[in-house]
Amino acid sequence: MSASKHLDWFGTFRLGLVQIAIGGIAVLMDSTINRVMVVELGMAAILPGLLMGIYYAVQLARPRLGYGSDVGGRRTVLIVGGILVLALGATGAAAATLLMASHLKLGIAAAAVAFTMVGIGSGAAGTTLLVLAAKKAAPHRRGPTASILWIMMILGFVLSSIIAGNLLDPFSLERLVWVVALISAGGVVLTLLGIWGVERDGLPDSAEDADSDDHKAPQQPFFEALREVWAEPVARIFTVFVFVSMLAYSAQDLILEPFAAKVFAMTVGETTKLTAQEKSGALMGMILVGLLCRGDRFGRLSSLRFWCVVGCLMSATALSGLAVGGAVGTAWPLKLNIFLLGLGNGAFAIAAVGSMMNYASEGRAAREGVRMGIWGAAQGVAMGVGKFSGAAGVDATGLASSATALPYQTVFVTEAVLFVTAAIIALRLAAVRTPSAEPEASDDPAAPTGGRTQTKTVKRSTLPAGSV
C-alpha cells in the first residue's frame, strides 16, 4: 500500500477480503449448521434459534470492542484476532453438532460456547474493520467504500455456500466439521492477505495526527467514553435510526418465502428463486448508491442522507405492496414487488453503512470505535429482534384469524410504518447535525455558516456533498 494518508481502491478491495471471510464463515451458522440440527438431528427449531439468539446478544459487546480499538490503536491485531476467534467458534459449532448426536446436553453446552465465540469474533473483526475503513477512506469515497465492503460480504455468503454445498456430499457429521474448518481456515488466510500492511503497522496517518488528541483521549475509562459519545445528539439519534431501520429491514427475513408459498401457492424452487430476485435487487441498489455517491457530481443524488431517506421510503412502499398483494392474490406482480423491495433495501443499507463511516469521525476525537460499536450493537440486536418478531407476529396473528394472508399483511404493514419512521429520523438527523457542521462540510445550501469550534478535542470531518 502506498504511503498516502487515504485508502486507494486496491486497498479498499483488500479490506473487502476480510468482509468475504466474515460473511463466509458466519453464514454457515444460520444456514448449514442450523439445517443439520433441525433436519439431520431432528431437533426442535427453537434450539438453533436460541443459539443464534446468543450470537445476537453478544453484539451488545460491540461498543466495548470498539473502545478497545480506540485505546490500542493497532486495529490490525484486533481484526486478525477477531477472525481467529470467529474461525475457532465456527469450527467448534460444527464439532458441537457432531457431539450432540451422542451426548446431547454436552453438545448443546459446547454449541453455546461456540456461538458466543462466533458473536465475539465477528463483532471484533467487523466493528474494527469499519472503523479502519472510516479512518482510511477519503470522505468522498466513503459511499463507494461502504458499497464495496457490503457487496464483498454478500459475495462471501455466496462463495461459502457454494463451496460447502459441493464438499458436503455425501453428507456426514464428521465431514461437516472438516468442511467448516476448511472454510474457516480459508477465511483466516483471506484476512491476512487483506489486512496486512493496510494500517501501516499501527502508525498514525500523518505527523499531524500523531500530535493530536486522537492518540491521547482514549485513556479515559470505557464507561466514561461511552457516556461522552451517548451525550452527542448525532450519535444518539443515529443509534435510534439504525435500530428502527434494521428492525424493519430484518422482520421479513423468515416469513417472505412462507408468504409466497401459502398465499401464491409457489413451490420450494419458486420461492428460492424469489429470494434470489430480492438479493439481485439489493445488489443493484447497493451498486447504484455506490456509483452515485462519489463526490458531488450528481447533486442531491450524490448524498448518502438522501439515499437513507429514499431507500427507507422505497422499502416501505414495496412492503405496502406486499400487503396489497396478499389481498389481490396471484394476479399481483409479486416478482417485481420483491425486486423493488430488494432495491430499496440495498440502497438504504449502503447509505446507512456509509453514514456510519462518516458519523464515526464526528464529535469528540478518538471515539470512532465506540461510536461504531454502539451502532453495530444496535444493528445486531435489531436484526435478532426483527427476525424473531416477524415470525412471532405471524404466529400470533394466525392464532387470532383464520385468514391465510392476514398474519403476513400485518407484519408487512408494521415494517412499512417502521421504515417511514426511520426516514423521519434520518431527516431529523440533518436538522440536528447542520448547525454544528463546518460551512464546507454541509451538502445543504441552506445550512448555517457558523464559526469553527475552538476546542482541540472536538474533531469535525470535512465531508463533501456526497456525504450524509
Coordinates of C-alpha atoms in Angstrom, one line a residue:
M1 CA 0.0 0.0 0.0
S2 CA 1.2 3.5 -0.7
A3 CA 2.2 6.0 1.9
S4 CA -0.8 8.1 1.1
K5 CA -3.0 9.0 4.0
H6 CA -6.2 7.8 2.3
L7 CA -7.1 4.3 1.2
D8 CA -6.9 3.7 -2.6
W9 CA -9.2 1.4 -4.5
F10 CA -6.8 -1.5 -4.3
G11 CA -6.6 -1.1 -0.5
T12 CA -10.4 -1.0 -0.3
F13 CA -10.8 -4.3 -2.2
R14 CA -8.1 -5.8 0.1
L15 CA -10.3 -4.8 3.1
G16 CA -13.2 -6.4 1.3
L17 CA -11.3 -9.8 1.5
V18 CA -11.8 -9.5 5.3
Q19 CA -15.6 -9.0 4.7
I20 CA -15.6 -12.1 2.5
A21 CA -14.0 -14.0 5.3
I22 CA -16.5 -12.7 7.9
G23 CA -19.5 -13.4 5.8
G24 CA -18.3 -16.7 4.5
I25 CA -17.8 -18.1 8.0
A26 CA -20.8 -16.6 9.7
V27 CA -23.3 -17.7 7.1
L28 CA -22.6 -21.3 7.9
M29 CA -24.1 -20.8 11.4
D30 CA -27.7 -19.8 10.4
S31 CA -27.8 -21.9 7.2
T32 CA -25.9 -25.2 7.1
I33 CA -25.5 -25.8 10.8
N34 CA -29.0 -24.6 11.5
R35 CA -30.4 -27.0 8.9
V36 CA -28.3 -30.0 10.2
M37 CA -29.6 -29.5 13.7
V38 CA -33.2 -29.4 12.7
V39 CA -33.3 -31.9 9.8
E40 CA -30.5 -34.4 10.2
L41 CA -30.6 -34.4 14.1
G42 CA -34.3 -33.9 14.3
M43 CA -34.2 -31.2 16.9
A44 CA -36.8 -28.5 17.6
A45 CA -36.2 -25.3 15.5
I46 CA -36.1 -23.4 18.8
L47 CA -32.6 -24.8 19.6
P48 CA -30.7 -23.2 16.7
G49 CA -32.9 -20.2 17.2
L50 CA -31.7 -19.8 20.8
L51 CA -28.1 -20.3 19.7
M52 CA -28.5 -17.6 17.1
G53 CA -30.0 -15.5 20.0
I54 CA -26.7 -15.9 21.8
Y55 CA -24.9 -14.7 18.7
Y56 CA -27.1 -11.5 18.5
A57 CA -27.0 -10.9 22.3
V58 CA -23.2 -10.9 22.2
Q59 CA -23.4 -7.9 19.7
L60 CA -24.1 -5.8 22.8
A61 CA -20.3 -6.1 23.5
R62 CA -19.5 -4.1 20.3
P63 CA -19.1 -0.7 22.0
R64 CA -16.5 -2.2 24.3
L65 CA -14.8 -3.9 21.4
G66 CA -14.8 -0.6 19.5
Y67 CA -13.4 1.1 22.6
G68 CA -10.6 -1.4 22.6
S69 CA -9.7 -0.5 19.0
D70 CA -9.6 3.2 20.0
V71 CA -7.3 2.6 23.0
G72 CA -4.9 0.1 21.4
G73 CA -4.7 1.9 18.0
R74 CA -3.4 -1.4 16.4
R75 CA -6.6 -2.3 14.7
T76 CA -4.9 -5.0 12.5
V77 CA -4.3 -7.1 15.7
L78 CA -8.0 -6.8 16.7
I79 CA -9.2 -7.7 13.2
V80 CA -6.9 -10.8 12.9
G81 CA -7.7 -11.8 16.4
G82 CA -11.4 -11.5 15.8
I83 CA -11.2 -13.6 12.7
L84 CA -9.3 -16.3 14.6
V85 CA -11.9 -16.4 17.4
L86 CA -14.7 -16.5 14.7
A87 CA -13.0 -19.3 12.9
L88 CA -12.4 -21.3 16.1
G89 CA -16.0 -20.7 17.1
A90 CA -17.5 -21.8 13.8
T91 CA -15.4 -25.0 13.8
G92 CA -16.4 -25.5 17.4
A93 CA -20.0 -25.1 16.5
A94 CA -19.7 -27.9 13.8
A95 CA -17.9 -30.1 16.3
A96 CA -20.6 -29.4 18.9
T97 CA -23.2 -30.5 16.3
L98 CA -21.3 -33.8 15.9
L99 CA -21.2 -34.2 19.7
M100 CA -25.0 -33.6 20.0
A101 CA -25.6 -36.9 18.1
S102 CA -24.1 -38.9 21.0
H103 CA -24.1 -36.6 24.0
L104 CA -27.0 -34.1 23.6
K105 CA -26.6 -32.0 26.7
L106 CA -22.8 -31.7 26.4
G107 CA -23.2 -30.9 22.7
I108 CA -25.6 -28.1 23.4
A109 CA -23.3 -26.6 26.1
A110 CA -20.4 -26.7 23.7
A111 CA -22.5 -25.1 21.0
A112 CA -23.5 -22.3 23.3
V113 CA -19.8 -21.5 23.9
A114 CA -19.0 -21.8 20.2
F115 CA -21.8 -19.4 19.2
T116 CA -20.6 -17.0 21.8
M117 CA -17.1 -17.1 20.2
V118 CA -18.7 -16.6 16.8
G119 CA -20.5 -13.5 18.1
I120 CA -17.4 -12.0 19.8
G121 CA -15.1 -12.8 16.8
S122 CA -17.4 -11.3 14.1
G123 CA -18.2 -8.3 16.4
A124 CA -14.5 -7.6 17.0
A125 CA -13.4 -8.1 13.4
G126 CA -16.4 -6.4 11.8
T127 CA -16.6 -3.3 14.0
T128 CA -12.8 -2.7 13.9
L129 CA -12.8 -3.2 10.1
L130 CA -15.4 -0.5 9.6
V131 CA -13.5 1.9 11.9
L132 CA -10.3 1.3 10.0
A133 CA -12.1 1.9 6.7
A134 CA -13.8 5.0 8.0
K135 CA -10.4 6.5 9.1
K136 CA -8.5 5.4 5.9
A137 CA -11.1 6.2 3.2
A138 CA -11.2 9.7 1.7
P139 CA -14.5 11.5 2.6
H140 CA -15.7 11.4 -1.0
R141 CA -15.1 7.7 -1.2
R142 CA -16.9 6.5 1.9
G143 CA -20.1 5.8 -0.1
P144 CA -18.4 3.6 -2.7
T145 CA -16.2 2.0 0.1
A146 CA -19.3 1.0 2.0
S147 CA -20.8 -0.5 -1.2
I148 CA -17.6 -2.5 -1.9
L149 CA -17.4 -3.8 1.6
W150 CA -21.0 -4.8 1.9
I151 CA -21.1 -6.4 -1.6
M152 CA -18.0 -8.4 -0.8
M153 CA -19.6 -9.7 2.4
I154 CA -22.5 -10.9 0.3
L155 CA -20.0 -12.5 -2.1
G156 CA -18.6 -14.3 1.0
F157 CA -22.1 -15.7 1.7
V158 CA -22.4 -17.0 -1.9
L159 CA -18.9 -18.4 -2.2
S160 CA -19.1 -20.2 1.2
S161 CA -22.5 -21.7 0.4
I162 CA -21.3 -23.0 -3.0
I163 CA -18.1 -24.5 -1.5
A164 CA -19.9 -26.0 1.4
G165 CA -22.6 -27.4 -0.8
N166 CA -20.1 -29.1 -3.1
L167 CA -18.0 -30.5 -0.4
L168 CA -20.7 -31.8 2.0
D169 CA -22.0 -34.5 -0.3
P170 CA -22.0 -37.4 0.6
F171 CA -23.0 -35.9 4.0
S172 CA -21.8 -37.0 7.4
L173 CA -21.4 -35.0 10.7
E174 CA -17.6 -35.7 10.6
R175 CA -17.5 -34.3 7.1
L176 CA -19.4 -31.2 8.3
V177 CA -16.6 -30.5 10.8
W178 CA -13.9 -30.7 8.3
V179 CA -15.7 -28.6 5.7
V180 CA -16.4 -25.8 8.2
A181 CA -12.8 -26.0 9.5
L182 CA -11.5 -25.7 5.9
I183 CA -13.7 -22.7 5.1
S184 CA -12.7 -21.1 8.4
A185 CA -9.0 -21.6 7.7
G186 CA -9.5 -20.1 4.2
G187 CA -11.2 -17.1 5.9
V188 CA -8.1 -16.6 8.1
V189 CA -5.8 -16.7 5.1
L190 CA -8.0 -14.2 3.2
T191 CA -8.0 -11.9 6.2
L192 CA -4.2 -11.9 6.5
L193 CA -3.9 -11.1 2.7
G194 CA -6.4 -8.4 3.0
I195 CA -5.3 -6.6 6.2
W196 CA -1.5 -6.9 6.2
G197 CA 0.1 -3.5 5.9
V198 CA -3.1 -1.5 5.4
E199 CA -2.8 0.1 8.8
R200 CA 1.0 0.6 8.3
D201 CA 1.8 -1.3 11.5
G202 CA -0.5 1.0 13.5
L203 CA 1.4 4.2 12.8
P204 CA -0.6 7.4 12.7
D205 CA -1.7 8.6 9.2
S206 CA 0.4 11.7 9.5
A207 CA 2.7 13.6 11.8
E208 CA -0.2 16.0 12.5
D209 CA -2.4 13.1 13.6
A210 CA 0.4 11.8 15.8
D211 CA 0.4 15.1 17.8
S212 CA -3.4 15.4 18.0
D213 CA -5.6 14.4 20.9
D214 CA -6.7 11.4 18.7
H215 CA -3.9 9.4 20.4
K216 CA -4.4 10.7 23.9
A217 CA -8.1 10.8 24.6
P218 CA -8.7 7.0 24.8
Q219 CA -7.0 6.8 28.2
Q220 CA -10.4 7.5 29.8
P221 CA -12.3 4.5 31.2
F222 CA -14.7 2.8 28.9
F223 CA -18.0 3.8 30.6
E224 CA -16.9 7.5 30.7
A225 CA -16.1 7.3 27.0
L226 CA -19.5 5.6 26.4
R227 CA -21.3 8.4 28.3
E228 CA -19.5 11.1 26.3
V229 CA -20.5 9.5 23.0
W230 CA -24.1 8.9 24.1
A231 CA -24.3 12.6 25.1
E232 CA -23.6 13.6 21.4
P233 CA -27.0 14.3 19.8
V234 CA -26.0 12.9 16.4
A235 CA -24.6 9.7 17.8
R236 CA -27.7 9.1 19.9
I237 CA -30.2 9.9 17.2
F238 CA -28.3 7.8 14.6
T239 CA -28.4 4.9 17.0
V240 CA -32.2 5.1 17.1
F241 CA -32.2 5.3 13.3
V242 CA -30.0 2.2 13.0
F243 CA -32.2 0.3 15.4
V244 CA -35.6 1.2 13.9
S245 CA -34.4 0.8 10.3
M246 CA -32.7 -2.6 10.9
L247 CA -35.8 -3.8 12.8
A248 CA -37.9 -3.0 9.7
Y249 CA -35.2 -4.4 7.4
S250 CA -35.0 -7.9 9.1
A251 CA -38.6 -8.6 10.1
Q252 CA -39.5 -10.2 6.7
D253 CA -36.4 -12.5 6.6
L254 CA -38.1 -15.6 8.0
I255 CA -41.6 -15.0 6.6
L256 CA -41.2 -13.9 2.9
E257 CA -40.9 -17.4 1.4
P258 CA -43.7 -18.9 3.6
F259 CA -45.9 -16.0 2.5
A260 CA -45.2 -16.7 -1.2
A261 CA -45.9 -20.4 -0.6
K262 CA -49.1 -20.0 1.3
V263 CA -50.7 -17.0 -0.5
F264 CA -49.3 -17.5 -4.0
A265 CA -49.0 -21.3 -4.0
M266 CA -45.4 -21.3 -5.0
T267 CA -43.2 -24.4 -4.8
V268 CA -39.9 -24.6 -2.9
G269 CA -37.9 -24.0 -6.0
E270 CA -40.0 -21.0 -7.0
T271 CA -39.7 -19.3 -3.5
T272 CA -36.0 -19.9 -3.6
K273 CA -35.8 -18.1 -6.9
L274 CA -37.9 -15.3 -5.3
T275 CA -35.2 -14.8 -2.7
A276 CA -32.7 -14.6 -5.5
Q277 CA -34.8 -11.9 -7.1
E278 CA -34.7 -9.9 -3.8
K279 CA -30.9 -10.3 -3.5
S280 CA -30.5 -9.2 -7.1
G281 CA -32.5 -6.1 -6.4
A282 CA -30.4 -5.5 -3.3
L283 CA -27.1 -5.8 -5.2
M284 CA -28.4 -3.4 -7.8
G285 CA -29.4 -0.9 -5.1
M286 CA -26.0 -1.2 -3.5
I287 CA -24.1 -0.7 -6.7
L288 CA -26.4 2.3 -7.7
V289 CA -25.7 4.1 -4.5
G290 CA -22.0 3.3 -4.6
L291 CA -21.7 4.7 -8.1
L292 CA -23.7 7.9 -7.4
C293 CA -22.2 8.8 -4.1
R294 CA -18.8 9.7 -5.3
G295 CA -18.2 13.4 -4.7
D296 CA -21.0 15.8 -5.7
R297 CA -21.1 15.3 -9.4
F298 CA -24.8 14.2 -9.3
G299 CA -26.0 16.9 -6.9
R300 CA -28.6 15.6 -4.4
L301 CA -28.4 12.1 -5.9
S302 CA -24.8 12.0 -4.5
S303 CA -26.0 12.4 -0.9
L304 CA -25.9 9.4 1.4
R305 CA -28.5 11.2 3.5
F306 CA -30.8 11.4 0.5
W307 CA -30.5 7.6 -0.1
C308 CA -31.1 6.8 3.6
V309 CA -34.4 8.6 3.3
V310 CA -35.3 7.4 -0.2
G311 CA -34.2 3.8 0.5
C312 CA -36.4 3.6 3.6
L313 CA -39.4 5.1 1.7
M314 CA -38.9 2.7 -1.3
S315 CA -38.8 -0.3 1.2
A316 CA -41.9 1.0 2.9
T317 CA -43.7 1.3 -0.4
A318 CA -42.6 -2.2 -1.5
L319 CA -43.7 -3.7 1.8
S320 CA -47.1 -2.0 1.5
G321 CA -47.3 -3.5 -2.0
L322 CA -46.8 -7.0 -0.5
A323 CA -49.7 -6.3 1.9
V324 CA -51.9 -5.3 -1.0
G325 CA -50.7 -8.4 -3.0
G326 CA -51.8 -10.6 -0.1
A327 CA -55.4 -9.4 -0.8
V328 CA -55.1 -9.4 -4.6
G329 CA -53.6 -12.9 -4.8
T330 CA -51.9 -14.5 -7.9
A331 CA -52.7 -11.5 -10.2
W332 CA -50.3 -9.4 -8.2
P333 CA -46.8 -8.8 -9.8
L334 CA -45.0 -10.5 -6.9
K335 CA -41.6 -10.9 -8.5
L336 CA -41.4 -7.2 -9.5
N337 CA -42.6 -6.3 -6.0
I338 CA -39.9 -8.4 -4.4
F339 CA -37.2 -7.0 -6.7
L340 CA -38.3 -3.4 -5.7
L341 CA -38.1 -4.4 -2.1
G342 CA -34.6 -5.6 -2.6
L343 CA -33.7 -2.4 -4.5
G344 CA -34.9 -0.2 -1.6
N345 CA -33.2 -2.4 1.0
G346 CA -29.9 -2.4 -0.9
A347 CA -30.0 1.4 -1.4
F348 CA -30.8 2.0 2.3
A349 CA -28.3 -0.5 3.6
I350 CA -25.3 1.1 1.7
A351 CA -26.4 4.6 2.6
A352 CA -26.6 3.6 6.3
V353 CA -23.2 1.9 6.3
G354 CA -21.7 4.9 4.5
S355 CA -23.3 7.2 7.1
M356 CA -21.8 5.1 9.9
M357 CA -18.4 5.7 8.4
N358 CA -19.0 9.4 8.1
Y359 CA -20.6 10.0 11.5
A360 CA -17.9 7.8 13.2
S361 CA -15.4 10.8 12.8
E362 CA -17.9 13.4 14.2
G363 CA -17.7 14.7 17.7
R364 CA -15.0 14.1 20.3
A365 CA -11.8 12.8 18.8
A366 CA -10.6 9.1 19.2
R367 CA -14.1 7.8 19.7
E368 CA -14.6 6.2 16.3
G369 CA -14.6 2.7 17.7
V370 CA -17.0 3.4 20.5
R371 CA -19.5 5.1 18.0
M372 CA -19.2 2.3 15.5
G373 CA -19.6 -0.2 18.3
I374 CA -22.8 1.4 19.6
W375 CA -24.2 1.4 16.1
G376 CA -23.1 -2.2 15.5
A377 CA -24.7 -3.3 18.7
A378 CA -28.0 -1.5 17.7
Q379 CA -27.8 -3.2 14.3
G380 CA -27.1 -6.7 15.7
V381 CA -29.8 -6.5 18.4
A382 CA -32.4 -5.1 15.9
M383 CA -31.6 -7.9 13.5
G384 CA -32.2 -10.5 16.2
V385 CA -35.4 -8.9 17.5
G386 CA -36.7 -8.2 14.0
K387 CA -36.3 -11.8 12.8
F388 CA -37.9 -13.2 15.9
S389 CA -40.7 -10.6 16.0
G390 CA -41.6 -11.1 12.3
A391 CA -42.0 -14.9 12.8
A392 CA -43.7 -14.5 16.2
G393 CA -46.1 -11.8 14.8
V394 CA -47.2 -14.1 12.0
D395 CA -47.9 -16.9 14.6
A396 CA -49.7 -14.7 17.0
T397 CA -51.9 -13.1 14.3
G398 CA -52.6 -16.5 12.8
L399 CA -54.0 -17.7 16.1
A400 CA -56.5 -14.8 16.1
S401 CA -57.5 -15.1 12.5
S402 CA -58.2 -17.9 10.0
A403 CA -57.3 -15.7 7.0
T404 CA -54.2 -17.0 5.3
A405 CA -52.7 -13.7 4.2
L406 CA -53.7 -11.5 7.2
P407 CA -50.8 -12.5 9.5
Y408 CA -48.2 -11.7 6.8
Q409 CA -50.0 -8.5 5.8
T410 CA -49.9 -7.3 9.5
V411 CA -46.2 -7.8 9.7
F412 CA -45.5 -6.1 6.3
V413 CA -47.6 -3.0 7.2
T414 CA -45.8 -2.8 10.6
E415 CA -42.4 -2.9 8.8
A416 CA -43.6 -0.2 6.4
V417 CA -44.5 2.0 9.3
L418 CA -41.1 1.4 10.9
F419 CA -39.3 2.3 7.6
V420 CA -41.3 5.6 7.4
T421 CA -40.4 6.3 11.0
A422 CA -36.7 5.6 10.1
A423 CA -36.9 8.1 7.2
I424 CA -38.3 10.8 9.5
I425 CA -35.5 10.1 12.0
A426 CA -32.9 10.5 9.1
L427 CA -34.4 13.9 8.3
R428 CA -34.2 14.8 11.9
L429 CA -30.5 13.9 11.9
A430 CA -29.9 16.5 9.2
A431 CA -31.6 19.2 11.3
V432 CA -29.5 18.3 14.4
R433 CA -26.2 18.0 12.6
T434 CA -26.3 21.0 10.3
P435 CA -25.8 23.8 12.8
S436 CA -22.7 22.3 14.3
A437 CA -21.1 21.3 10.9
E438 CA -18.3 23.2 9.2
P439 CA -19.5 25.5 6.5
E440 CA -17.8 23.5 3.8
A441 CA -19.0 20.2 5.3
S442 CA -22.7 20.6 4.6
D443 CA -24.5 19.4 1.5
D444 CA -27.4 21.6 2.3
P445 CA -27.2 25.0 0.6
A446 CA -29.4 26.5 3.3
A447 CA -27.2 25.3 6.1
P448 CA -25.9 27.9 8.6
T449 CA -22.3 29.0 8.2
G450 CA -21.3 29.3 11.9
G451 CA -17.8 29.5 13.1
R452 CA -15.5 26.7 13.8
T453 CA -15.1 25.1 17.2
Q454 CA -12.1 26.1 19.1
T455 CA -11.9 23.0 21.3
K456 CA -9.0 20.9 20.3
T457 CA -10.6 17.7 21.4
V458 CA -13.5 18.1 19.1
K459 CA -12.9 16.9 15.5
R460 CA -15.3 17.6 12.6
S461 CA -14.9 15.7 9.4
T462 CA -14.9 17.8 6.3
L463 CA -17.5 16.0 4.2
P464 CA -18.4 16.6 0.6
A465 CA -21.8 16.9 -0.9
G466 CA -21.9 13.1 -1.3
S467 CA -21.9 12.7 2.5
V468 CA -24.8 12.2 4.8

